[in-house]
Coordinates of C-alpha atoms in Angstrom, one line a residue:
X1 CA 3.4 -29.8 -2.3
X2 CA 0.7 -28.2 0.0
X3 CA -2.4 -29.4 1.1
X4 CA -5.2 -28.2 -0.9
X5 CA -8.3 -27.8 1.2
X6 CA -10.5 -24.3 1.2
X7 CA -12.4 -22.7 4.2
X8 CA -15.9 -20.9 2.9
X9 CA -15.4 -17.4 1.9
X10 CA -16.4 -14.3 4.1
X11 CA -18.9 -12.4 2.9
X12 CA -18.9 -8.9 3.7
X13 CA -19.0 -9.7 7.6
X14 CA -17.1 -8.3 10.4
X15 CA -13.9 -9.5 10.2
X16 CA -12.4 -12.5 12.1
X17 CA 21.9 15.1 9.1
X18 CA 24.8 16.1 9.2
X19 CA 23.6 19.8 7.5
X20 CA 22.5 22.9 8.6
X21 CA 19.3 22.9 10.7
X22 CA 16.8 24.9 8.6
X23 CA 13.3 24.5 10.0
X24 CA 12.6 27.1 12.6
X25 CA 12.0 25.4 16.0
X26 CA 8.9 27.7 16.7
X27 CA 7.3 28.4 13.3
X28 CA 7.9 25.3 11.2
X29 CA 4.8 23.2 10.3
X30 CA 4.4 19.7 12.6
X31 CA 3.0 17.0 10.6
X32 CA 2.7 13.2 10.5
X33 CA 5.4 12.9 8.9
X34 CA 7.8 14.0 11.5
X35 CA 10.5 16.2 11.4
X36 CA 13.3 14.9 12.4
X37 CA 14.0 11.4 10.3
X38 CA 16.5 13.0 7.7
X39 CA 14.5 11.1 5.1
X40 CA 11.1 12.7 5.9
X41 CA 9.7 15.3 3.2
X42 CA 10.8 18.3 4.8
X43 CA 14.2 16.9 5.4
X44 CA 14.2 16.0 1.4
X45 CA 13.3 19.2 0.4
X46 CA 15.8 21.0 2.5
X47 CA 18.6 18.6 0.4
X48 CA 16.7 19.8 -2.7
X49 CA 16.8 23.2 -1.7
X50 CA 20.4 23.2 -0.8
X51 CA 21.5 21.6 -3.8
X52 CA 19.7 23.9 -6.0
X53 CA 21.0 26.9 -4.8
X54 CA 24.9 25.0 -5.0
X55 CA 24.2 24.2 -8.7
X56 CA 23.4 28.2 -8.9
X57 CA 26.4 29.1 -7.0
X58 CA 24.0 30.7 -4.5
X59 CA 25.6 31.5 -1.0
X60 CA 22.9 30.1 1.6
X61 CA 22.6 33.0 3.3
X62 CA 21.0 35.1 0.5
X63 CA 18.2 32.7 0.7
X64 CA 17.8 32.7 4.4
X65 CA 14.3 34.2 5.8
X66 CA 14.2 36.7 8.3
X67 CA 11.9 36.0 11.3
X68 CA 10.3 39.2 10.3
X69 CA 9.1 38.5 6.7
X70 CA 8.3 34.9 8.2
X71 CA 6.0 36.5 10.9
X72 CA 4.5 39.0 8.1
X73 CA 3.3 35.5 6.3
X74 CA 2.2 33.7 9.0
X75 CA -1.3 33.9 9.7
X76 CA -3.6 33.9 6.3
X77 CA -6.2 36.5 7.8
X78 CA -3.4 39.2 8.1
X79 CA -0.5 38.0 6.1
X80 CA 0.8 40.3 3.4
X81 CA -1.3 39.9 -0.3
X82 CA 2.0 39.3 -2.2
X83 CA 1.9 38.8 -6.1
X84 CA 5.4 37.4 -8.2
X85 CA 4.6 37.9 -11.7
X86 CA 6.9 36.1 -14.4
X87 CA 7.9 33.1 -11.6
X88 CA 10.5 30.8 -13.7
X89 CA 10.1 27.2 -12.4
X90 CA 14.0 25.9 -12.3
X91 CA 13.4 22.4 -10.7
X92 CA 11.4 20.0 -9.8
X93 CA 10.8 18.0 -5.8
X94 CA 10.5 14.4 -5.2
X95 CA 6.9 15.8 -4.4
X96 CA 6.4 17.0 -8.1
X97 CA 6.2 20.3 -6.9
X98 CA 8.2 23.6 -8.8
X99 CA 11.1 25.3 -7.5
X100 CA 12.1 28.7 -8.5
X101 CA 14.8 31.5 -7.0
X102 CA 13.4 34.9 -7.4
X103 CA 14.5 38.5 -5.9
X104 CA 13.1 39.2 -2.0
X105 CA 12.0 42.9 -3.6
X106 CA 9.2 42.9 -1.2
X107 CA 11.4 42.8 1.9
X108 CA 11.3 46.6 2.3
X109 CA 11.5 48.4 5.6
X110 CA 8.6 50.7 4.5
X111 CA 6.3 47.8 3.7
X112 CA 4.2 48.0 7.5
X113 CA 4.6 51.8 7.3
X114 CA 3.1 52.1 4.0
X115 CA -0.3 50.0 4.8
X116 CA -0.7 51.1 8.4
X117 CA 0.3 47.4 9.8
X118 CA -2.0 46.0 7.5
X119 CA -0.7 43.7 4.9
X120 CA -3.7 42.5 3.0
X121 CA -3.3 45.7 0.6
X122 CA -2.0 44.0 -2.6
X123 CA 1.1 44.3 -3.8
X124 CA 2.6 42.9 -7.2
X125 CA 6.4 42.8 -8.0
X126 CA 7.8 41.6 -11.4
X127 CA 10.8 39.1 -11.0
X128 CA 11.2 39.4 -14.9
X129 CA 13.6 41.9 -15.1
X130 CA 15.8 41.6 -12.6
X131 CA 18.1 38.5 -12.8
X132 CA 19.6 36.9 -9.7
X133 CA 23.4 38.0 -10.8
X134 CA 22.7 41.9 -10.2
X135 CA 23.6 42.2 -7.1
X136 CA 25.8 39.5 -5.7
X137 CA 24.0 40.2 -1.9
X138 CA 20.7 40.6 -3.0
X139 CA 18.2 38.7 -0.8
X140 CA 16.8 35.6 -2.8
X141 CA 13.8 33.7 -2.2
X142 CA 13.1 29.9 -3.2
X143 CA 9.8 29.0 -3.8
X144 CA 7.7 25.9 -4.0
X145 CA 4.4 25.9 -6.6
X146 CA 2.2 23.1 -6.6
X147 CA 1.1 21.7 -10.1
X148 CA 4.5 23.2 -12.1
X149 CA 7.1 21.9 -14.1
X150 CA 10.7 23.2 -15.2
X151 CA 10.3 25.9 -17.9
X152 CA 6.6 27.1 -17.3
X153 CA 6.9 31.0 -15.9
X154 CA 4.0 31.5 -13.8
X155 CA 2.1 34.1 -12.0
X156 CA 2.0 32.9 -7.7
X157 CA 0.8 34.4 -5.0
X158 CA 3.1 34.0 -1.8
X159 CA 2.4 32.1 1.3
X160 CA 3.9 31.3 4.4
X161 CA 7.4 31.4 4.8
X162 CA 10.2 29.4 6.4
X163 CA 14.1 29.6 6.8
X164 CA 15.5 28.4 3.7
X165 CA 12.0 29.0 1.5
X166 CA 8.5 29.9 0.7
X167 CA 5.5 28.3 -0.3
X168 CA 3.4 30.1 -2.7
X169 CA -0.3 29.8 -4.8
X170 CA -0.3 29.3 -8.3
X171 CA -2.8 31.2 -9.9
X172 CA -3.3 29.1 -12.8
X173 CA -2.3 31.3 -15.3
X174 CA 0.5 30.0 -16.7
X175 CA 2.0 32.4 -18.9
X176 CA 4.9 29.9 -20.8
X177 CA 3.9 26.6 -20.9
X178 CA 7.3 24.0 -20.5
X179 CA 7.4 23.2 -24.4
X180 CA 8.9 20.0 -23.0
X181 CA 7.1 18.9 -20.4
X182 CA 3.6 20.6 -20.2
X183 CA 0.8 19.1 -21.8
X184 CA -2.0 20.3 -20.3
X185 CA -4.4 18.5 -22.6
X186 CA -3.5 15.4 -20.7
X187 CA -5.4 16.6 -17.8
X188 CA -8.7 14.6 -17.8
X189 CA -9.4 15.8 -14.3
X190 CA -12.0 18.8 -13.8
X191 CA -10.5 18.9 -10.0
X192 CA -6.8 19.0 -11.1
X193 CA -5.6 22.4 -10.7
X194 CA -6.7 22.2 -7.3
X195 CA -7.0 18.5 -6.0
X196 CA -3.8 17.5 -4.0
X197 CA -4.4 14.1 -5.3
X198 CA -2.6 14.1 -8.8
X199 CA 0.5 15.8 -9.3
X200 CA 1.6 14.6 -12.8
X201 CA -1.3 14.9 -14.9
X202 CA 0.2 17.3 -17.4
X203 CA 3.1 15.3 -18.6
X204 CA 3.3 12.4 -20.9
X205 CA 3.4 9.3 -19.1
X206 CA 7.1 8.4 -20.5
X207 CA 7.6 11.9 -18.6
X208 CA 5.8 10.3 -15.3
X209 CA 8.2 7.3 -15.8
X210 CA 11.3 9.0 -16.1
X211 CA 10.5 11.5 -13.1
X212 CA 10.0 8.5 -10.9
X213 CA 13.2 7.2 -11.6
X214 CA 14.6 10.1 -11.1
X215 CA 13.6 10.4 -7.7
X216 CA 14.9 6.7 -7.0
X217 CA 18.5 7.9 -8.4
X218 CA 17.8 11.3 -6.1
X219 CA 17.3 8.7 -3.2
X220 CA 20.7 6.7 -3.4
X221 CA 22.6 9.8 -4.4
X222 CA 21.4 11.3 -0.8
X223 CA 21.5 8.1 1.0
X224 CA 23.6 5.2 -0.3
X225 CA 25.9 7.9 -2.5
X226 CA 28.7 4.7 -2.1
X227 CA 26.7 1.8 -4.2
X228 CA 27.6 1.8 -7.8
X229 CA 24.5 2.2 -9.6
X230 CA 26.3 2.7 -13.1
X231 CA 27.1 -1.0 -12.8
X232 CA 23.2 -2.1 -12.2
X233 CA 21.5 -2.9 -15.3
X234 CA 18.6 -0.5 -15.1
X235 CA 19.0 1.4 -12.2
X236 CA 15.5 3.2 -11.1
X237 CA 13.9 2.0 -14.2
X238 CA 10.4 1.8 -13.4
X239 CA 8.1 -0.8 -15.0
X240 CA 4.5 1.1 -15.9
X241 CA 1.3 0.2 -15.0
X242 CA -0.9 -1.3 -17.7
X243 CA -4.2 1.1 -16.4
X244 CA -3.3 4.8 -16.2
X245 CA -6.5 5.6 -15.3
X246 CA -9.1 4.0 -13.7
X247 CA -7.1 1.8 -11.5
X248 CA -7.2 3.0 -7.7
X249 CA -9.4 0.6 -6.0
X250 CA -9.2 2.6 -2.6
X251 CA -10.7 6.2 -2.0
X252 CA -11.1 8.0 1.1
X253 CA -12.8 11.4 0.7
X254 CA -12.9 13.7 3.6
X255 CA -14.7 16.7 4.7
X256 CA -13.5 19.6 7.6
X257 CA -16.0 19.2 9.9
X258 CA -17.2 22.5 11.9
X259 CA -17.9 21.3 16.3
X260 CA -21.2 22.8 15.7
X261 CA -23.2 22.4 12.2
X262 CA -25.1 24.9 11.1
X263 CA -27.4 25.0 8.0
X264 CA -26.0 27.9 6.5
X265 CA -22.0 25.8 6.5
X266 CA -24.4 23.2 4.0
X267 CA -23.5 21.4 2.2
X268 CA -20.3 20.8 3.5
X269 CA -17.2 20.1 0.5
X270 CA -16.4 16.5 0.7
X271 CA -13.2 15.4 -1.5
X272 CA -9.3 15.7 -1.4
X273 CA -7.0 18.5 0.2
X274 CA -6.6 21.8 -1.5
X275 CA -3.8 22.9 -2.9
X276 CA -4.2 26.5 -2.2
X277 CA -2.9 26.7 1.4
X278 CA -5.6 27.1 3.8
X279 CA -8.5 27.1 1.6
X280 CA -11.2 24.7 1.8
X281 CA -11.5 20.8 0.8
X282 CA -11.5 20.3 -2.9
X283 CA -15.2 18.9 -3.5
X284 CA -14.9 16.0 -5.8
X285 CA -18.1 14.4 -7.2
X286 CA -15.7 12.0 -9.7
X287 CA -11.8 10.8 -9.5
X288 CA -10.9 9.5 -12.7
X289 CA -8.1 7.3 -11.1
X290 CA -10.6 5.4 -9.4
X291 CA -12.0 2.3 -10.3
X292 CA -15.9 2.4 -12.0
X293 CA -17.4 0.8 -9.2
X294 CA -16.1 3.8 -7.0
X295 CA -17.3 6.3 -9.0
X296 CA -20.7 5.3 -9.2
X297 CA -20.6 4.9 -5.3
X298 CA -19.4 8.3 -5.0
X299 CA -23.0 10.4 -5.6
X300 CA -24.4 8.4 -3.3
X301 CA -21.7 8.4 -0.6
X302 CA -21.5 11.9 -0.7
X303 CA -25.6 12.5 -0.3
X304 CA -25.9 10.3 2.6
X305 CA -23.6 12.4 3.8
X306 CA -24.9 15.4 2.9
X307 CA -28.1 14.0 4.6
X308 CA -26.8 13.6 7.7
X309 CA -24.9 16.9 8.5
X310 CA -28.4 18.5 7.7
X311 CA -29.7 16.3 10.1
X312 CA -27.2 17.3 12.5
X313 CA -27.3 21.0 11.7
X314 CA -31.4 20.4 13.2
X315 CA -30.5 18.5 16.1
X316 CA -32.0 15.3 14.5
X317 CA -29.0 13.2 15.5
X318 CA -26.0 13.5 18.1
X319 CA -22.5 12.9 17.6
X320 CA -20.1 13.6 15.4
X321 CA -20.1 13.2 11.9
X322 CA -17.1 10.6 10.7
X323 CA -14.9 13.1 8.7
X324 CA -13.4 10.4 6.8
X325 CA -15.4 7.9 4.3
X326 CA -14.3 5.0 2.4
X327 CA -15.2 3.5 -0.6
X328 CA -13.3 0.4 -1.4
X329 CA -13.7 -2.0 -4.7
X330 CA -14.2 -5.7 -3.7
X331 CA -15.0 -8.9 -6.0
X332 CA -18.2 -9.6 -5.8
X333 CA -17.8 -13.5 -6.5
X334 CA -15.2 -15.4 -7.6
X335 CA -14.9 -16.6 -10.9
X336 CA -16.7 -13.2 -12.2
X337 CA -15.1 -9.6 -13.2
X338 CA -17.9 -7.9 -11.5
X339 CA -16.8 -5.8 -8.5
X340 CA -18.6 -3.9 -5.9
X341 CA -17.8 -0.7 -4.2
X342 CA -17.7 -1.9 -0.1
X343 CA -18.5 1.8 2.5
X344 CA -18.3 0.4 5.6
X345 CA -14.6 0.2 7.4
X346 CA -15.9 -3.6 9.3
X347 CA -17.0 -5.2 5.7
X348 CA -14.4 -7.9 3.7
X349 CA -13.1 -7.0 0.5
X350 CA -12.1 -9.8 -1.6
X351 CA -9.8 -9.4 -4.0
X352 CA -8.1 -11.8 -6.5
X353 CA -4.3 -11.7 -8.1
X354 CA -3.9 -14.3 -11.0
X355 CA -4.8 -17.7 -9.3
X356 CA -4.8 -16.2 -5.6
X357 CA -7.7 -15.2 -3.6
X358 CA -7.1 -12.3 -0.8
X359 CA -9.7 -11.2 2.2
X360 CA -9.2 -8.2 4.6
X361 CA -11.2 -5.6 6.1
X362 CA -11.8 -2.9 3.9
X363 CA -10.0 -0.2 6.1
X364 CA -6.8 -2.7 6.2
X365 CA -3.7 -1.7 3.6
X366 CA -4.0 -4.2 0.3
X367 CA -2.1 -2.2 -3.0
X368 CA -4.7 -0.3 -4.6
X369 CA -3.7 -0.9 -8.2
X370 CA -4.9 -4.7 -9.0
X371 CA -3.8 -4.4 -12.6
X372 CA -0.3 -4.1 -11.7
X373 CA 0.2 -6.7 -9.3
X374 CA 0.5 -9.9 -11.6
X375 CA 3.6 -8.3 -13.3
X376 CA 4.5 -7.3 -10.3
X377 CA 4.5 -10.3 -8.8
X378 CA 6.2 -12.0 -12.0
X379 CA 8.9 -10.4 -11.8
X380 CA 9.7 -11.5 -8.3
X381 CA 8.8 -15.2 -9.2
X382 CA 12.1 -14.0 -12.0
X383 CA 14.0 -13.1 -9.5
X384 CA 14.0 -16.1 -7.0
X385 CA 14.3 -18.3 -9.9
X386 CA 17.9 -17.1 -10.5
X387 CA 18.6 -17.7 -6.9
X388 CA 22.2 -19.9 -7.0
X389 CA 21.4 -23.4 -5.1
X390 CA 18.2 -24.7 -3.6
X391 CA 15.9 -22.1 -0.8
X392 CA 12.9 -24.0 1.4
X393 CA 11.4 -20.8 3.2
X394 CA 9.6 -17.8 2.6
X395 CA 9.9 -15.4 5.5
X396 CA 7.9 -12.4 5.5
X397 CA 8.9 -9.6 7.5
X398 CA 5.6 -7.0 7.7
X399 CA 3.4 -9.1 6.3
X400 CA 0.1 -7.6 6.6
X401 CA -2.5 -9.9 5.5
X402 CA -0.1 -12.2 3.9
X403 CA -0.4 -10.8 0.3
X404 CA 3.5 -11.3 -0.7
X405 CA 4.3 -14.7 1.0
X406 CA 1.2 -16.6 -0.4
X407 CA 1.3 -14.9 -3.9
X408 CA 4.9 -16.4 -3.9
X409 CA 4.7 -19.8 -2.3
X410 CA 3.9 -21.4 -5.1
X411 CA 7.8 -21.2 -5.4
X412 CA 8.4 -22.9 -2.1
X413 CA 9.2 -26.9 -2.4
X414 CA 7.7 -29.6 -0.8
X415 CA 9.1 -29.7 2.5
X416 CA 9.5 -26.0 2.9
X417 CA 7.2 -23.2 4.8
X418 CA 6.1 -19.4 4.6
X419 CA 6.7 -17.6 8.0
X420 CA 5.2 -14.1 8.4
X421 CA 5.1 -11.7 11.3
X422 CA 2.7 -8.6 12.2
X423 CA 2.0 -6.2 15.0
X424 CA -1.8 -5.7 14.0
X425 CA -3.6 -8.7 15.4
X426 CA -6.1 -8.3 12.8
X427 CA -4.0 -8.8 10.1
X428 CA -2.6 -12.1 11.2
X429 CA -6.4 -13.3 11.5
X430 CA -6.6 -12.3 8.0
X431 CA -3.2 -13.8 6.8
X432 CA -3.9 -17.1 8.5
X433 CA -7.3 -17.7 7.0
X434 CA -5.8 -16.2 3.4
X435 CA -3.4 -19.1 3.6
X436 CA -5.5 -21.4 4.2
X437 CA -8.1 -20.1 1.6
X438 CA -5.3 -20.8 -1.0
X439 CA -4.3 -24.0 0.3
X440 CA -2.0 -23.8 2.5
X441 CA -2.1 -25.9 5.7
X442 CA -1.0 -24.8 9.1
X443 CA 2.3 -26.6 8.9
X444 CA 2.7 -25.0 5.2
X445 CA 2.4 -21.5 6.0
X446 CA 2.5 -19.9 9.8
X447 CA 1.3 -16.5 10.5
X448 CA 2.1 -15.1 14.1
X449 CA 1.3 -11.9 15.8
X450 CA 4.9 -10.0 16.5
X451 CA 7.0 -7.2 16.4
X452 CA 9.4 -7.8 13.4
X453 CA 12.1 -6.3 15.5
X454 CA 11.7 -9.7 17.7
X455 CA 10.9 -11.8 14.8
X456 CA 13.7 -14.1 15.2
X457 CA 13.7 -14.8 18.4
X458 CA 9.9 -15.0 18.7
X459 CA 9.0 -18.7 20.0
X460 CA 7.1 -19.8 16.8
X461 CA 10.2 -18.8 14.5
X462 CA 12.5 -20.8 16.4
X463 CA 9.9 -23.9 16.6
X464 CA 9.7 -23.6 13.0
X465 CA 12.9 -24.5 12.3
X466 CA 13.5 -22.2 9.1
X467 CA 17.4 -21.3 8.9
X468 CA 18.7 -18.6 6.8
X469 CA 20.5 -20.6 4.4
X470 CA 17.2 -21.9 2.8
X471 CA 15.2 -18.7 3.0
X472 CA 14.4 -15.9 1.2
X473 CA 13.4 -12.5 3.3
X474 CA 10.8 -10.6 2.3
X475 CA 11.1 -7.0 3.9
X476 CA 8.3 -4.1 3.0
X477 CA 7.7 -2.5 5.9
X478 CA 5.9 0.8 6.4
X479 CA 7.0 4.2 4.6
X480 CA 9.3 5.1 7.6
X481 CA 11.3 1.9 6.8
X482 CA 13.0 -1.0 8.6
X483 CA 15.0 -0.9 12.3
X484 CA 18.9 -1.3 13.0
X485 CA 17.7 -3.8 15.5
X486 CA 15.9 -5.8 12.5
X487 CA 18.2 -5.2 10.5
X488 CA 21.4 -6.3 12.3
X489 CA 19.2 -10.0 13.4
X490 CA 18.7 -10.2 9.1
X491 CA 22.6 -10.7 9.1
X492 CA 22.6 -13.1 12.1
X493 CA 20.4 -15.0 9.9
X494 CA 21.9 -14.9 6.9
X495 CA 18.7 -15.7 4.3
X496 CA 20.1 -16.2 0.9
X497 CA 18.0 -13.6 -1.0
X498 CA 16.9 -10.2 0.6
X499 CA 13.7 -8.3 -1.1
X500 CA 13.3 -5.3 -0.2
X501 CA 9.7 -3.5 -1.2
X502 CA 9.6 -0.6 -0.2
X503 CA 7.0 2.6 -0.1
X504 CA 9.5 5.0 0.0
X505 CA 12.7 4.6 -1.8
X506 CA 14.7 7.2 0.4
X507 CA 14.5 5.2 3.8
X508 CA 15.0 2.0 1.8
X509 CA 18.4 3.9 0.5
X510 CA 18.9 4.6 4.0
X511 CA 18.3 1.3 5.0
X512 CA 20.2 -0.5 2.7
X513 CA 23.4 2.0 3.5
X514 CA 23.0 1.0 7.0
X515 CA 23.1 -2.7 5.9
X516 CA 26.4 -2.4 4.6
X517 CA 27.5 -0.5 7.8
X518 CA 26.8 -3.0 9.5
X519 CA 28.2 -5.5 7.0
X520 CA 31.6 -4.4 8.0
X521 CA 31.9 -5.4 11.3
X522 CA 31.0 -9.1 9.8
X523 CA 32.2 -11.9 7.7
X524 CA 28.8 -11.9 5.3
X525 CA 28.3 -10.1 2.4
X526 CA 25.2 -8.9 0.3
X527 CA 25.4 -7.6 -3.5
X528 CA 22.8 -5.5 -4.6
X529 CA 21.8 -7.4 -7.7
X530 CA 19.0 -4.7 -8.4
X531 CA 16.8 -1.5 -7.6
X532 CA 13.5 -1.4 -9.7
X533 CA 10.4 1.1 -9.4
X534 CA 7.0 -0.4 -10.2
X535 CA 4.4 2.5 -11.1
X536 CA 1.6 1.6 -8.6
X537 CA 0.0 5.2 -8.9
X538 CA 0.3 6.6 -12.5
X539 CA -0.6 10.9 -12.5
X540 CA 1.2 11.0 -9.0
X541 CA 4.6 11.4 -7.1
X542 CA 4.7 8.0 -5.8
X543 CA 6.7 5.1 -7.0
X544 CA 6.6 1.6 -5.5
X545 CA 11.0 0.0 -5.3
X546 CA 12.1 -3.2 -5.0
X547 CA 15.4 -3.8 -4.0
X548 CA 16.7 -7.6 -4.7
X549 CA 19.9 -8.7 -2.6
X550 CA 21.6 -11.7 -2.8
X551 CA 24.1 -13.1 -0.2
X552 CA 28.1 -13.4 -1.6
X553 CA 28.7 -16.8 -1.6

């Protein structure tokens, strides 16, 4: 079907709600994530939280936080030096993290009397033996603990507080291990009770699996509560990864950087966020997620680094140092096994997926878990193979450097044509050449520099002549999710398969909810034929979801 003809490969060159508002408006944390898309993680946890506390017949406002004990937690160099002893862990997040309900019994009036104003004296209260049905009005507290699981009873040391709960320190003592869940001699990681990277460690990794579909039936229960799931085959299941370990081909260590450097701040701690709020970066010297090539990088990485603050700290060299590094695994020639670890952001990775060859720049987003991808990609090869009827076109909404749309158009007939579309200019360089490094001729696959939300109106679309009826739509846009404007020009189009890969499973609930509002207002109809999770990052949170949709004849 295609034209077979290969450019020469780069070589590591420069690259061609409707509930109760709960966060307080002048004390809540401001993130990247954003605060007010209902399906950001604060949003989640509030629906967590509230849920909860309904399951426990728990009147909201028990749990409420006064501005007072939120202001007596605020600051970590004069917040109070509170210690829960006997902490049940009740539930679980979406983030793996441990909720529990305990008795406020240090809100007392006398608390600022009795320390002068200061609160670093320590106090210690034991939750143990008073149960939440005492007293009917007795003020409640939820907490969040990192690294806990339902039925461990924990020692924590509280942090800073919010309206509907608190975040507190584990302090890795814990006193009744989950009999069901808690393994801790799973943990291969010397950095796990501290590194934000892993969450899930401890558990079995049928326990990971399970958790992760959990959180997709969490999603649709919150966000598409209407779509039947009990009549999906498999809803959530999540297909594993064959590499638990030693799969992450992507690592970007960081380090806090002080404005000025001095000698005695060396050497600075270069790794992963802490989990202890507010204390320093979690110095990692080995991940055992990552791939080898990484890990031998890693020593290395981190003395240059270490060479050059001292360099600073003397006034040897200006500037500031990159807080950031990355070390990224690349093939080192095709045809070969052997890989390289690439540490500069403007270098080419190449990477390979069953008979496909893939270059980007080693900063760009590629899925960092190769040894998942083939089944991965088989099982969406399955999937348009049941399509009813004959499809010519791939198009391929977000398409980064091309990755899904050329791993699949060996499915496309003679005659037919991938389309792709992305905002980062870069990226289209990169999925242009990719095509034509597997083959692909111009007029076979087109790659064009857009906005998704104008994709099909865009010029090149329209000179392309691809219609609906014959294509398939590939959609996996960032973690935020897809656009009503998008989403509403999919149903003018009308391709005969929707797949929907998504990052984050509760904005592609949302998404696909929206969809079938917007359904009603027309005469075309979309079944949701499946939802599956793919474990792209075993001993974490995330799960990978792919949502297959196939127009109603």
């Amino acid at each position: 079907m295609f034209h077979f003809s290969r450019p020469k490969l780069i070589v590591n060159t420069k690259p061609i709600f409707a509930f109760e508002r709960w966060a307080h408006t002048t004390l809540r944390r401001r993130t990247k994530r954003g605060t007010t898309d209902a399906t950001s993680r604060d949003h989640i946890l509030h629906r967590e939280i509230v849920e909860l506390i309904s399951l426990k017949n728990i009147d909201s406002g028990r749990v409420r936080v006064s501005e007072d004990i939120i202001n007596q937690f605020l600051n970590k160099s004069n917040s109070r030096n509170v210690t829960l002893r006997n902490v049940e862990i009740v539930a679980q997040t979406s983030e793996a993290e441990g909720l529990a309900i305990v008795p406020r019994l240090y809100e007392t009036e006398t608390a600022a009397i009795e320390n002068d104003g200061d609160y670093r004296a320590g106090e210690t209260f034991d939750v143990a033996e008073t149960t939440l049905s005492k007293k009917k009005n007795h003020k409640l507290t939820v907490l969040k603990v990192p690294k806990t699981v339902p039925g461990d009873i924990v020692d924590v040391t509280l942090r800073r507080h919010y309206l509907n709960y608190a975040e507190a320190d584990l302090n890795y003592i814990v006193l009744v291990k989950s009999p069901k869940l808690r393994h801790d001699k799973l943990v291969v990681c010397k950095h796990f009770d501290l590194c934000q990277g892993c969450q899930l460690q401890m558990v079995t990794y049928d326990e990971q699996l399970a958790f992760k579909q959990n959180v997709i039936n969490k999603a649709y229960k919150y966000f598409y509560p209407e779509l039947d799931r009990e009549s999906l085959c498999d809803f959530g299941h999540v297909i594993d990864s064959p590499m638990q370990y030693g799969y992450r081909t992507k690592l970007t260590p960081h380090a806090k950087i002080p404005r000025k450097i001095h000698e005695d701040y060396l050497p600075l701690p270069l790794g992963f966020e802490n989990v202890k709020i507010g204390s320093p970066v979690v110095d990692v010297d080995f991940c055992p997620i990552a791939v080898p090539s990484i890990n031998e990088k890693l020593p290395f990485v981190r003395k240059s680094f270490q060479k050059n603050a001292m360099a600073q700290a003397k006034g040897e060299i200006k500037g500031q140092l990159p807080s950031t590094l990355l070390l990224r695994d690349s093939v080192r020639e095709l045809g070969s096994a052997n890989t390289e670890c690439l540490t500069n952001p403007k270098h080419v990775v190449t990477e390979t997926v069953g008979n496909k060859v893939f270059q980007f720049p080693a900063n760009d987003f590629f899925q960092n878990n190769r040894s998942i991808l083939p089944i991965f990609l088989d099982f969406l090869r399955y999937k348009i193979s049941d399509i009813e009827g004959l499809f010519k076109h791939i198009v391929d909404a977000y398409c980064g450097c091309g990755f899904l749309s050329i791993s699949l158009s060996d499915a496309v007939p003679k005659g037919g044509k991938v389309f792709g579309i992305e905002l980062a200019a870069p990226s289209v360089e990169h999925a242009q050449h990719n095509a034509r490094l597997n083959g692909l001729s111009k007029e076979d696959a087109v790659f064009v520099q857009g906005n998704s939300d104008d994709m099909f109106t865009h010029s090149e679309f329209l000179s392309s002549k691809v219609t609906g009826e014959e294509s398939i739509l590939l959609m996996n846009p960032s973690r935020k999710g897809s656009s009503t404007v998008f989403l509403k020009q999919v149903l003018q189009f009308k391709p005969k398969m929707i797949i929907y890969v998504s990052c984050n499973v509760f904005s592609q609930a949302r998404d696909l909810k929206h969809l079938e509002k917007l359904l009603e207002s027309t005469d075309v109809k979309y079944d949701v034929e499946s939802i599956t999770g793919f474990d792209f990052y075993p001993q974490t949170k995330h799960v990978e979801s792919v949502a297959i949709l196939k127009l109603r004849v």
